[in-house]
Amino acid sequence: MADVCPECKSKKVNRDYERGELVCGSCGLIITDGIMDSGPEWRAFDADQMKSRARGGAPISYMRPNKGLVTEIDQYNRDIRGARISTKKQAQLYRMRKWHKRASIASSKERNLAIALSELDRISSYLGLPDSVREDAALLYRKCIEKGIRGKMIEAVVAAVVYAKCRECGIPRTLTEIADVSGVKRKEIGRTYRAVTDELSLHIPLANPTYYIPRFAAALKLSGEVQERAIELIKKASNKKLISGRGPTGLAAAAVYTASLMLGEQRTQKEVAEGAGITEVTIRNRYKELKDELGLKME
DNA sequence: AAGACGAAAGTGGTTGA
DNA sequence: TCAACAACTTTCGTCTT
């Protein structure tokens, strides 16, 4: 991808995946080249066509594997009246059991995967994730299955692998956002994420606060200069060891807030907090730290 | 009246014994 | 496994613009 702003030739182009936009970090121009449209690739000209072409399908909960209805061949070699059955028949039953089991295991795995992949599709299109991430997440999901992540809902594992891949690829998505679109509790995703990373011994770097800045700034309709300034602030703060232990979103939000003040594009703490999905108080605390530690003076 | 600020108490998660 | 702990949130009162 040619990440050069056509307007000012700056190479500081930030990607905003949620909106599918490239935003120039220097002049704030929104570059529309190479945008991904997450909408359907077909068109519908009337309601009938819409109906026949839409492939969204029913909510995932209707697609549970077998809905608990299963066929089993029991282990007792008795007929319906309780009488023993012949050795020949017993051998036949043994073979039937064996194959029946194999068949149902194979198909249950397939069903599981089918559900997981459709859920993955759903989540990633809600989050506007690029195909590459989606593919990677699918691969990771398969690995999880092979490793036998147990006792977790499919949806939770899917959400966890999506979160993991987002972090790995530097695409900022918070746990809360993923929880909102997946219908799995944030806590549960966190737990599952941990289980997954432990089990597969993945080492995923901490989210970098600067990744969030373009999104937060765009949500508040702030210029490219503010973004630039915010990123600068984060960099300075990281030199001062202000980063460790703090939530990356809080820092990013505080940096955006501070930058908006410095450049006279003021936003209220409440607005920034809402855009970033955290509270004003946290912004205040981070803002105070930034101000104190960096010795900033506002005009 | 709205926003900024800060204190205090509560919550969920991490860590170390 | 449990308690201590840090980060964050919620709530609320006060100050500033």
CSV table of N, CA, C and O (backbone and C1' of nucleotides) in Angstrom, one decimal, chain C residues 2-14:
chain,number,residue,atom,x,y,z
C,2,DC,P,-9.5,-19.7,49.2
C,2,DC,O5',-8.8,-18.5,50.0
C,2,DC,C5',-7.8,-18.8,50.9
C,2,DC,C4',-6.9,-17.6,51.1
C,2,DC,C3',-7.7,-16.2,51.1
C,2,DC,O3',-7.2,-15.4,52.1
C,2,DC,C1',-5.9,-16.2,49.5
C,3,DA,P,-8.1,-14.2,52.7
C,3,DA,O5',-7.1,-13.1,52.8
C,3,DA,C5',-5.8,-13.3,53.4
C,3,DA,C4',-4.8,-12.3,52.8
C,3,DA,C3',-5.2,-10.9,52.8
C,3,DA,O3',-4.1,-10.1,53.2
C,3,DA,C1',-4.7,-11.5,50.6
C,4,DA,P,-4.4,-8.6,53.6
C,4,DA,O5',-3.4,-7.9,52.6
C,4,DA,C5',-2.0,-8.4,52.4
C,4,DA,C4',-1.4,-7.7,51.2
C,4,DA,C3',-1.6,-6.2,51.0
C,4,DA,O3',-0.4,-5.6,50.6
C,4,DA,C1',-2.4,-7.3,49.1
C,5,DC,P,-0.3,-4.0,50.5
C,5,DC,O5',-0.5,-3.8,48.9
C,5,DC,C5',0.2,-4.6,48.0
C,5,DC,C4',-0.2,-4.3,46.6
C,5,DC,C3',-0.6,-2.8,46.4
C,5,DC,O3',0.2,-2.2,45.4
C,5,DC,C1',-2.2,-4.2,45.5
C,6,DA,P,0.3,-0.7,45.3
C,6,DA,O5',0.0,-0.4,43.7
C,6,DA,C5',0.6,-1.3,42.8
C,6,DA,C4',-0.2,-1.2,41.5
C,6,DA,C3',-0.6,0.2,41.1
C,6,DA,O3',-0.4,0.3,39.7
C,6,DA,C1',-2.6,-1.1,41.4
C,7,DA,P,-0.6,1.7,39.0
C,7,DA,O5',-1.9,1.5,38.2
C,7,DA,C5',-2.0,0.3,37.3
C,7,DA,C4',-3.5,0.2,36.8
C,7,DA,C3',-4.1,1.6,36.3
C,7,DA,O3',-4.6,1.3,35.0
C,7,DA,C1',-5.5,0.6,37.8
C,8,DC,P,-5.2,2.5,34.1
C,8,DC,O5',-6.7,2.5,34.4
C,8,DC,C5',-7.4,1.2,34.2
C,8,DC,C4',-8.8,1.3,34.8
C,8,DC,C3',-9.6,2.6,34.5
C,8,DC,O3',-10.7,2.3,33.7
C,8,DC,C1',-9.8,2.0,36.7
C,9,DT,P,-11.8,3.4,33.3
C,9,DT,O5',-12.9,3.2,34.4
C,9,DT,C5',-13.5,2.0,34.5
C,9,DT,C4',-14.6,2.0,35.6
C,9,DT,C3',-15.6,3.1,35.3
C,9,DT,O3',-16.9,2.6,35.4
C,9,DT,C1',-14.7,3.3,37.5
C,10,DT,P,-18.2,3.5,35.0
C,10,DT,O5',-18.8,3.9,36.4
C,10,DT,C5',-18.9,2.9,37.4
C,10,DT,C4',-19.4,3.6,38.7
C,10,DT,C3',-20.4,4.7,38.5
C,10,DT,O3',-21.5,4.5,39.3
C,10,DT,C1',-18.6,5.4,39.9
C,11,DT,P,-22.7,5.4,39.2
C,11,DT,O5',-22.6,6.4,40.5
C,11,DT,C5',-22.1,5.9,41.7
C,11,DT,C4',-21.8,7.0,42.7
C,11,DT,C3',-22.7,8.2,42.5
C,11,DT,O3',-23.2,8.6,43.8
C,11,DT,C1',-20.4,8.8,42.5
C,12,DC,P,-24.4,9.6,43.9
C,12,DC,O5',-23.6,10.8,44.6
C,12,DC,C5',-22.7,10.5,45.6
C,12,DC,C4',-21.8,11.7,45.8
C,12,DC,C3',-22.6,13.1,45.7
C,12,DC,O3',-22.3,13.9,46.8
C,12,DC,C1',-20.6,13.1,44.5
C,13,DG,P,-23.4,15.1,47.1
C,13,DG,O5',-22.3,16.2,47.6
C,13,DG,C5',-21.2,15.9,48.4
C,13,DG,C4',-20.1,16.9,48.1
C,13,DG,C3',-20.5,18.3,48.0
C,13,DG,O3',-19.7,19.1,48.8
C,13,DG,C1',-19.3,17.7,46.1
C,14,DT,P,-19.9,20.7,48.9
C,14,DT,O5',-18.7,21.3,48.0
C,14,DT,C5',-17.4,20.9,48.3
C,14,DT,C4',-16.5,21.5,47.3
C,14,DT,C3',-16.7,23.1,47.0
C,14,DT,O3',-15.5,23.7,47.1
C,14,DT,C1',-16.8,21.9,45.0
